[in-house]
Tab-separated table of N, CA and C in Angstrom:
chain	number	residue	atom	x	y	z
A	1	UNK	N	29.601	33.502	73.615
A	1	UNK	CA	29.262	32.523	74.290
A	1	UNK	C	30.063	31.570	75.159
A	2	UNK	N	29.645	31.181	76.325
A	2	UNK	CA	30.573	30.397	76.860
A	2	UNK	C	30.522	28.648	76.624
A	3	UNK	N	31.574	28.062	77.158
A	3	UNK	CA	31.833	27.116	76.850
A	3	UNK	C	30.759	25.951	77.099
A	4	UNK	N	29.941	26.115	78.085
A	4	UNK	CA	28.542	25.623	78.526
A	4	UNK	C	28.006	25.824	77.396
A	5	UNK	N	27.567	26.767	77.183
A	5	UNK	CA	26.501	26.787	75.792
A	5	UNK	C	26.953	26.517	74.583
A	6	UNK	N	28.018	26.515	74.376
A	6	UNK	CA	28.823	25.812	73.076
A	6	UNK	C	28.718	24.383	73.235
A	7	UNK	N	28.649	23.662	74.178
A	7	UNK	CA	28.913	22.325	74.467
A	7	UNK	C	27.201	22.072	74.310
A	8	UNK	N	26.114	22.840	75.210
A	8	UNK	CA	24.671	22.430	74.618
A	8	UNK	C	24.576	22.496	73.130
A	9	UNK	N	24.809	23.792	72.419
A	9	UNK	CA	24.539	23.438	71.433
A	9	UNK	C	24.750	22.886	70.465
A	10	UNK	N	26.125	22.264	70.829
A	10	UNK	CA	27.034	21.115	69.639
A	10	UNK	C	26.100	19.991	70.195
A	11	UNK	N	25.849	19.844	71.289
A	11	UNK	CA	24.924	18.513	71.566
A	11	UNK	C	23.827	18.633	70.850
A	12	UNK	N	22.735	19.117	70.820
A	12	UNK	CA	21.529	19.693	70.586
A	12	UNK	C	21.841	19.166	68.623
A	13	UNK	N	22.790	19.811	68.303
A	13	UNK	CA	23.184	19.805	66.582
A	13	UNK	C	23.531	17.965	66.471
A	14	UNK	N	24.402	17.383	67.151
A	14	UNK	CA	24.345	16.169	66.916
A	14	UNK	C	23.565	15.385	67.244
A	15	UNK	N	22.237	15.950	68.388
A	15	UNK	CA	21.063	15.060	68.384
A	15	UNK	C	19.762	14.717	66.978
A	16	UNK	N	19.988	16.375	66.790
A	16	UNK	CA	19.542	16.475	65.122
A	16	UNK	C	19.781	15.898	64.309
A	17	UNK	N	21.131	15.724	63.935
A	17	UNK	CA	22.004	15.146	63.063
A	17	UNK	C	21.162	13.788	62.956
A	18	UNK	N	21.829	13.307	64.549
A	18	UNK	CA	21.295	11.705	64.337
A	18	UNK	C	20.216	11.532	63.980
A	19	UNK	N	18.799	12.208	64.508
A	19	UNK	CA	17.435	11.960	64.212
A	19	UNK	C	17.446	12.387	62.837
A	20	UNK	N	18.050	13.207	62.183
A	20	UNK	CA	17.671	12.887	60.568
A	20	UNK	C	18.254	12.211	59.810
A	21	UNK	N	19.447	11.444	60.390
A	21	UNK	CA	19.898	10.523	59.729
A	21	UNK	C	19.270	9.434	59.502
A	22	UNK	N	18.715	9.017	61.104
A	22	UNK	CA	17.614	8.204	60.979
A	22	UNK	C	16.196	7.822	60.433
A	23	UNK	N	15.724	9.114	59.911
A	23	UNK	CA	14.795	9.463	59.369
A	23	UNK	C	14.755	8.831	57.833
A	24	UNK	N	16.087	8.882	57.107
A	24	UNK	CA	16.650	8.490	55.744
A	24	UNK	C	16.563	7.159	55.828
A	25	UNK	N	16.941	6.655	56.965
A	25	UNK	CA	17.363	5.135	57.284
A	25	UNK	C	15.548	4.604	57.120
A	26	UNK	N	14.934	5.216	57.690
A	26	UNK	CA	13.445	4.732	57.727
A	26	UNK	C	12.755	4.970	56.553
A	27	UNK	N	12.942	5.917	55.768
A	27	UNK	CA	12.311	6.324	54.235
A	27	UNK	C	12.874	4.760	53.845
A	28	UNK	N	14.188	4.494	53.621
A	28	UNK	CA	14.611	3.370	52.715
A	28	UNK	C	13.644	2.087	53.280
A	29	UNK	N	13.923	2.177	54.520
A	29	UNK	CA	12.877	0.713	55.045
A	29	UNK	C	11.401	0.905	54.437
A	30	UNK	N	10.763	2.043	54.883
A	30	UNK	CA	9.579	2.038	54.400
A	30	UNK	C	9.155	2.107	52.744
A	31	UNK	N	10.281	2.301	51.942
A	31	UNK	CA	10.109	2.068	50.640
A	31	UNK	C	10.144	0.473	50.076
A	32	UNK	N	11.218	-0.019	51.068
A	32	UNK	CA	11.611	-1.527	50.991
A	32	UNK	C	9.892	-2.367	51.036
A	33	UNK	N	9.542	-1.879	52.190
A	33	UNK	CA	8.141	-2.322	52.560
A	33	UNK	C	7.112	-2.304	51.697
A	34	UNK	N	6.856	-0.986	51.422
A	34	UNK	CA	5.908	-0.684	50.386
A	34	UNK	C	6.417	-1.215	49.018
A	35	UNK	N	7.704	-1.519	48.962
A	35	UNK	CA	7.585	-2.126	47.513
A	35	UNK	C	7.382	-3.821	47.617
A	36	UNK	N	7.565	-4.123	48.557
A	36	UNK	CA	7.230	-5.518	48.922
A	36	UNK	C	5.212	-5.827	48.979
A	37	UNK	N	4.979	-4.758	49.623
A	37	UNK	CA	3.375	-4.707	49.636
A	37	UNK	C	2.489	-4.809	48.488
A	38	UNK	N	3.418	-3.739	47.349
A	38	UNK	CA	3.174	-3.851	46.077
A	38	UNK	C	3.264	-4.907	45.479
A	39	UNK	N	4.251	-5.559	45.665
A	39	UNK	CA	4.226	-7.001	44.736
A	39	UNK	C	3.170	-7.982	45.308
A	40	UNK	N	3.119	-8.140	46.598
A	40	UNK	CA	2.211	-9.123	47.332
A	40	UNK	C	0.724	-8.439	46.794
A	41	UNK	N	0.588	-7.257	46.788
A	41	UNK	CA	-0.897	-7.062	46.298
A	41	UNK	C	-1.307	-7.241	44.522
A	42	UNK	N	-0.220	-7.391	43.888
A	42	UNK	CA	-0.021	-7.688	42.441
A	42	UNK	C	-0.476	-9.143	42.538
A	43	UNK	N	0.330	-10.044	43.385
A	43	UNK	CA	0.359	-11.482	43.678
A	43	UNK	C	-1.290	-11.942	44.239
A	44	UNK	N	-1.972	-11.263	44.964
A	44	UNK	CA	-3.014	-11.236	45.466
A	44	UNK	C	-4.092	-11.656	44.225
A	45	UNK	N	-4.216	-9.913	43.650
A	45	UNK	CA	-4.850	-9.667	42.966
A	45	UNK	C	-4.902	-10.821	41.416
A	46	UNK	N	-3.842	-11.427	41.124
A	46	UNK	CA	-3.346	-12.145	40.028
A	46	UNK	C	-4.336	-13.710	40.444
A	47	UNK	N	-3.957	-13.616	41.692
A	47	UNK	CA	-4.263	-15.339	42.310
A	47	UNK	C	-6.145	-15.018	42.667
A	48	UNK	N	-6.606	-13.912	42.590
A	48	UNK	CA	-8.160	-13.563	42.873
A	48	UNK	C	-8.603	-13.671	41.242
A	49	UNK	N	-8.065	-13.818	40.493
A	49	UNK	CA	-8.466	-13.639	38.931
A	49	UNK	C	-8.279	-14.778	38.306
A	50	UNK	N	-7.333	-15.878	39.387
A	50	UNK	CA	-6.986	-17.039	38.423
A	50	UNK	C	-8.499	-17.949	39.466
A	51	UNK	N	-8.245	-17.304	40.486
A	51	UNK	CA	-9.175	-18.298	41.155
A	51	UNK	C	-10.992	-17.615	40.374
A	52	UNK	N	-11.561	-16.613	40.140
A	52	UNK	CA	-12.361	-16.324	39.803
A	52	UNK	C	-12.602	-17.378	38.261
A	53	UNK	N	-11.314	-17.620	37.543
A	53	UNK	CA	-11.246	-18.166	36.286
A	53	UNK	C	-11.908	-19.644	36.461
A	54	UNK	N	-11.019	-20.193	37.506
A	54	UNK	CA	-11.605	-21.273	37.672
A	54	UNK	C	-12.668	-21.553	38.237
A	55	UNK	N	-13.341	-20.592	38.904
A	55	UNK	CA	-14.757	-20.744	39.575
A	55	UNK	C	-15.878	-20.628	38.169
A	56	UNK	N	-15.329	-19.873	37.257
A	56	UNK	CA	-16.364	-19.962	36.004
A	56	UNK	C	-16.238	-21.540	35.211
A	57	UNK	N	-14.780	-21.488	34.965
A	57	UNK	CA	-14.613	-23.126	34.372
A	57	UNK	C	-15.290	-24.167	35.272
A	58	UNK	N	-15.246	-24.088	36.445
A	58	UNK	CA	-16.071	-25.199	37.382
A	58	UNK	C	-17.344	-24.832	36.717
A	59	UNK	N	-18.012	-23.824	37.061
A	59	UNK	CA	-19.464	-23.938	36.936
A	59	UNK	C	-19.712	-24.328	35.290
A	60	UNK	N	-18.867	-24.059	34.209
A	60	UNK	CA	-19.282	-24.349	33.547
A	60	UNK	C	-19.371	-25.836	32.879
A	61	UNK	N	-18.041	-26.383	33.614
A	61	UNK	CA	-18.181	-27.925	33.916
A	61	UNK	C	-19.024	-28.530	34.624
A	62	UNK	N	-20.038	-27.786	35.336
A	62	UNK	CA	-21.001	-28.017	36.265
A	62	UNK	C	-22.285	-28.333	35.152
A	63	UNK	N	-22.454	-27.374	34.625
A	63	UNK	CA	-23.725	-27.070	33.386
A	63	UNK	C	-23.416	-28.546	32.595
A	64	UNK	N	-22.131	-28.534	32.254
A	64	UNK	CA	-21.941	-29.620	30.842
A	64	UNK	C	-22.439	-30.816	31.743
A	65	UNK	N	-21.946	-31.390	33.007
A	65	UNK	CA	-22.379	-32.725	33.474
A	65	UNK	C	-23.765	-32.512	33.430
A	66	UNK	N	-24.658	-31.371	34.209
A	66	UNK	CA	-26.070	-31.757	34.115
A	66	UNK	C	-26.406	-31.985	32.852
A	67	UNK	N	-26.012	-31.102	31.822
A	67	UNK	CA	-26.680	-32.006	30.580
A	67	UNK	C	-26.661	-33.069	30.052
A	68	UNK	N	-25.269	-33.792	30.150
A	68	UNK	CA	-24.784	-34.977	30.432
A	68	UNK	C	-25.794	-35.893	30.999
A	69	UNK	N	-25.741	-35.594	32.206
A	69	UNK	CA	-26.557	-36.827	33.446
A	69	UNK	C	-28.465	-36.604	32.408
A	70	UNK	N	-28.710	-35.473	32.318
A	70	UNK	CA	-30.561	-35.406	31.539
A	70	UNK	C	-30.245	-36.479	30.233
A	71	UNK	N	-29.084	-36.418	29.420
A	71	UNK	CA	-29.608	-37.056	28.504
A	71	UNK	C	-29.315	-38.490	28.505
A	72	UNK	N	-28.237	-38.974	29.191
A	72	UNK	CA	-28.350	-40.010	29.860
A	72	UNK	C	-29.503	-41.019	30.486
A	73	UNK	N	-30.019	-39.824	31.380
A	73	UNK	CA	-31.446	-40.290	31.663
A	73	UNK	C	-32.333	-40.524	30.569
A	74	UNK	N	-32.713	-39.885	29.673
A	74	UNK	CA	-33.449	-40.010	27.988
A	74	UNK	C	-33.204	-41.286	27.267
A	75	UNK	N	-31.491	-41.309	27.505
A	75	UNK	CA	-31.282	-42.560	26.575
A	75	UNK	C	-31.754	-43.848	27.241
A	76	UNK	N	-31.330	-43.666	28.833
A	76	UNK	CA	-31.853	-45.062	29.850
A	76	UNK	C	-33.332	-44.909	29.679
A	77	UNK	N	-34.298	-44.361	29.779
A	77	UNK	CA	-35.554	-44.448	29.499
A	77	UNK	C	-36.038	-45.228	28.266
A	78	UNK	N	-34.939	-44.812	27.182
A	78	UNK	CA	-35.551	-45.131	25.923
A	78	UNK	C	-35.042	-46.661	26.083
A	79	UNK	N	-33.770	-47.310	26.208
A	79	UNK	CA	-33.511	-48.437	26.457
A	79	UNK	C	-33.959	-49.051	27.051
A	80	UNK	N	-34.613	-48.966	28.321
A	80	UNK	CA	-35.959	-49.724	28.824
A	80	UNK	C	-37.274	-49.804	28.101
A	81	UNK	N	-37.741	-48.791	27.350
A	81	UNK	CA	-38.928	-49.094	26.440
A	81	UNK	C	-38.498	-50.284	25.515
A	82	UNK	N	-37.095	-50.084	25.025
A	82	UNK	CA	-36.802	-51.003	23.983
A	82	UNK	C	-36.981	-52.338	24.499
A	83	UNK	N	-36.267	-52.453	25.835
A	83	UNK	CA	-35.990	-53.915	26.563
A	83	UNK	C	-37.647	-54.229	26.692
A	84	UNK	N	-38.261	-53.343	27.165
A	84	UNK	CA	-39.601	-54.071	27.503
A	84	UNK	C	-40.797	-54.299	26.621
A	85	UNK	N	-40.354	-53.544	25.286
A	85	UNK	CA	-41.229	-53.893	24.503
A	85	UNK	C	-41.383	-55.436	23.640
A	86	UNK	N	-42.944	-56.171	23.509
A	86	UNK	CA	-42.671	-57.503	23.365
A	86	UNK	C	-41.541	-58.165	21.930
A	87	UNK	N	-40.832	-58.963	21.905
A	87	UNK	CA	-40.150	-59.336	21.001
A	87	UNK	C	-40.912	-59.378	19.515
A	88	UNK	N	-40.406	-59.391	18.290
A	88	UNK	CA	-40.966	-59.810	17.031
A	88	UNK	C	-40.413	-60.945	16.583
A	89	UNK	N	-41.207	-61.548	16.081
A	89	UNK	CA	-40.669	-62.268	15.272
A	89	UNK	C	-39.925	-62.267	14.124
A	90	UNK	N	-38.823	-62.842	13.483
A	90	UNK	CA	-38.270	-62.531	12.593
A	90	UNK	C	-39.224	-62.813	11.426
A	91	UNK	N	-39.234	-62.364	9.938
A	91	UNK	CA	-39.740	-62.466	9.029
A	91	UNK	C	-39.054	-63.779	8.187
A	92	UNK	N	-40.247	-64.550	7.582
A	92	UNK	CA	-39.544	-65.660	6.715
A	92	UNK	C	-39.180	-66.944	6.935
């Protein structure tokens, strides 16, 4: 082997080592990014579940309000009937 071939081979080896070393760094960065994504995904799922629960509660509250309004309308009609009825004379 000549010095030129030896230098070329050594240069290729150094470039390969640096390249492979960089891959290890990227693996760590990807692992960190994936961990963050997993954490965000869990938070999004929790938020979605909370939103669904709040939506169900709101629907139940809406149904209760509708029932209360119906009962109030019935009572209002009854009060109007009582107020419109002729007054009775007291006995005695």
